[in-house]
Coordinates of C-alpha atoms in Angstrom, one line a residue:
M1 CA 71.5 -34.3 32.8
P2 CA 73.3 -34.0 29.4
Q3 CA 71.7 -30.8 28.4
L4 CA 73.4 -29.0 31.3
D5 CA 76.9 -30.1 30.6
F6 CA 78.9 -26.9 29.7
S7 CA 81.1 -29.0 27.7
I8 CA 78.6 -29.8 25.1
F9 CA 76.9 -26.3 25.0
P10 CA 78.8 -25.0 22.1
S11 CA 77.9 -27.9 19.9
Q12 CA 74.1 -27.8 21.3
F13 CA 74.2 -23.9 20.4
F14 CA 75.4 -24.5 17.0
W15 CA 72.9 -26.9 15.9
L16 CA 70.0 -24.9 17.7
C17 CA 71.1 -22.0 15.6
I18 CA 71.2 -24.2 12.4
S19 CA 68.0 -26.0 13.1
F20 CA 66.1 -22.4 14.0
F21 CA 67.7 -20.9 10.6
C22 CA 66.2 -23.7 8.9
M23 CA 63.1 -23.9 10.2
L24 CA 62.9 -20.1 10.0
F25 CA 63.8 -20.4 6.2
I26 CA 61.1 -23.2 5.7
M27 CA 58.4 -21.1 7.5
S28 CA 59.4 -17.9 5.6
R29 CA 59.2 -19.5 2.2
F30 CA 56.7 -22.2 2.5
I31 CA 54.1 -22.1 5.6
I32 CA 54.1 -18.1 6.1
P33 CA 53.2 -17.4 2.4
K34 CA 50.7 -20.2 2.0
T35 CA 49.1 -18.8 5.4
A36 CA 49.1 -15.4 4.2
E37 CA 47.7 -16.3 0.9
M38 CA 45.2 -18.2 2.7
I39 CA 44.5 -15.0 5.0
N40 CA 44.2 -12.8 1.8
L41 CA 41.7 -15.1 0.2
R42 CA 39.6 -15.1 3.3
K43 CA 39.9 -11.6 3.5
N44 CA 39.0 -11.2 -0.4
K45 CA 36.3 -13.4 0.3
I46 CA 34.9 -11.9 2.9
D47 CA 35.2 -8.4 1.4
A48 CA 33.4 -9.7 -1.8
D49 CA 30.6 -11.1 0.3
L50 CA 30.1 -7.9 2.1
E51 CA 30.0 -6.0 -1.2
E52 CA 27.4 -8.6 -2.4
A53 CA 25.5 -8.0 1.0
A54 CA 25.5 -4.2 0.2
K55 CA 24.5 -4.5 -2.9
L56 CA 21.8 -6.9 -2.2
K57 CA 20.7 -4.4 0.8
Q58 CA 20.2 -2.0 -1.5
K59 CA 18.2 -4.0 -3.9
V60 CA 16.3 -4.8 -1.1
E61 CA 15.9 -1.2 0.1
V62 CA 14.9 0.0 -3.6
S63 CA 12.3 -2.9 -3.6
L64 CA 11.0 -2.3 -0.1
Q65 CA 10.4 1.3 -1.3
K66 CA 8.6 0.2 -4.5
Y67 CA 6.5 -1.9 -2.5
N68 CA 6.0 0.8 0.1
E69 CA 5.2 3.2 -2.9
A70 CA 2.9 0.5 -4.4
L71 CA 1.2 -0.3 -1.5
H72 CA 0.8 3.3 -0.8
K73 CA -0.8 4.1 -4.6
A74 CA -3.2 0.7 -3.8
T75 CA -4.1 2.2 -0.5
E76 CA -5.2 5.4 -2.3
E77 CA -6.7 3.9 -5.0
A78 CA -9.0 1.4 -2.4
N79 CA -9.7 4.6 -0.7
L80 CA -10.9 6.5 -3.6
S81 CA -12.9 3.3 -4.9
I82 CA -14.6 3.1 -1.3
L83 CA -15.3 7.0 -1.5
K84 CA -16.8 6.6 -5.2
A85 CA -18.6 3.4 -4.1
K86 CA -19.9 5.6 -1.2
E87 CA -21.0 8.3 -3.0
E88 CA -22.7 6.4 -5.7
L89 CA -24.6 4.6 -2.9
H90 CA -25.7 7.8 -1.4
Q91 CA -26.8 9.1 -4.9
T92 CA -28.8 5.7 -5.2
I93 CA -30.4 5.8 -1.9
E94 CA -31.3 9.6 -2.8
R95 CA -32.9 8.9 -6.0
R96 CA -34.7 5.7 -4.6
Q97 CA -35.8 8.0 -1.7
T98 CA -37.1 10.8 -4.0
E99 CA -38.8 8.1 -6.5
L100 CA -40.4 6.6 -3.2
N101 CA -41.6 10.1 -1.9
N102 CA -42.8 11.0 -5.6
E103 CA -44.6 7.6 -5.7
L104 CA -46.2 8.1 -2.2
N105 CA -47.1 11.7 -3.1
R106 CA -48.9 10.3 -6.2
Q107 CA -50.7 7.6 -4.3
I108 CA -51.5 10.3 -1.7
A109 CA -52.9 12.4 -4.2
E110 CA -54.7 9.3 -6.0
S111 CA -56.3 8.5 -2.3
E112 CA -57.1 12.1 -1.7
K113 CA -58.9 12.5 -5.1
M114 CA -60.7 8.9 -4.4
I115 CA -61.8 10.1 -0.8
A116 CA -63.1 13.3 -2.2
T117 CA -65.1 11.2 -5.1
T118 CA -66.3 8.9 -2.4
K119 CA -67.3 11.7 -0.1
K120 CA -68.9 13.3 -2.9
R121 CA -70.9 10.2 -3.8
A122 CA -71.9 9.5 -0.1
H123 CA -73.1 13.1 0.1
E124 CA -75.2 12.7 -3.1
Q125 CA -76.5 9.5 -1.9
I126 CA -77.3 10.9 1.6
D127 CA -79.2 14.0 -0.3
D128 CA -81.2 11.7 -2.5
M129 CA -82.0 9.4 0.8
V130 CA -82.9 12.6 2.6
T131 CA -85.1 13.9 -0.5
E132 CA -86.8 10.5 -0.6
I133 CA -87.3 10.1 3.3
V134 CA -87.8 13.7 4.7
P135 CA -91.2 14.4 2.7
E136 CA -92.8 11.0 4.2
I137 CA -91.4 12.3 7.6
I138 CA -93.2 15.8 7.0
K139 CA -96.6 14.1 5.7
K140 CA -96.5 11.6 8.7
L141 CA -96.2 14.9 11.0
G142 CA -98.9 16.5 9.1
F143 CA -97.2 19.2 7.3
S144 CA -98.1 18.8 3.8
K145 CA -97.5 22.1 2.2
I146 CA -93.4 21.3 1.9
S147 CA -92.6 19.8 -1.3
A148 CA -89.8 17.9 -2.2
K149 CA -88.3 20.7 -4.3
D150 CA -88.5 22.7 -1.2
I151 CA -86.3 20.0 0.8
K152 CA -83.7 19.9 -2.1
S153 CA -83.4 23.6 -2.2
V154 CA -82.7 23.6 1.6
L155 CA -80.2 20.6 1.1
E156 CA -78.4 22.6 -1.6
S157 CA -77.8 25.7 0.1
N158 CA -76.8 24.0 3.1
G159 CA -74.2 22.0 1.0
D160 CA -72.6 25.2 -0.4

């Protein structure tokens, strides 16, 4: 193996050092700066993206807060509207119930008045019939001294 021959070892070491320093020079002047630049660009891009993400997050949080406020406000308005509608419905029900009670009371009063009138007419008709029939019955029974006026006065005194 020629690499292990000590007679050519200093020559190999010389060329190794030359090659190493040339490679180190090329790496330090061209490759490492470009790589460092790429790393810096990537770092800057990532930092910019993180800043933009933070700004967007802040905007989203503000939007979410506005949305929650609007939702809360809409919920309150809906609850107030429901309460108002409920109250209006309750008032309408009470008003209609009052109207219905008044109408029923009026009808009851009219019916009582009509019943009283009909009852009075019925009593008058019965009194008329009694004043017509009783004298005939009394005559058939043989009492001729009782007149229709007497029967009418007895009916009037019992009616009061």
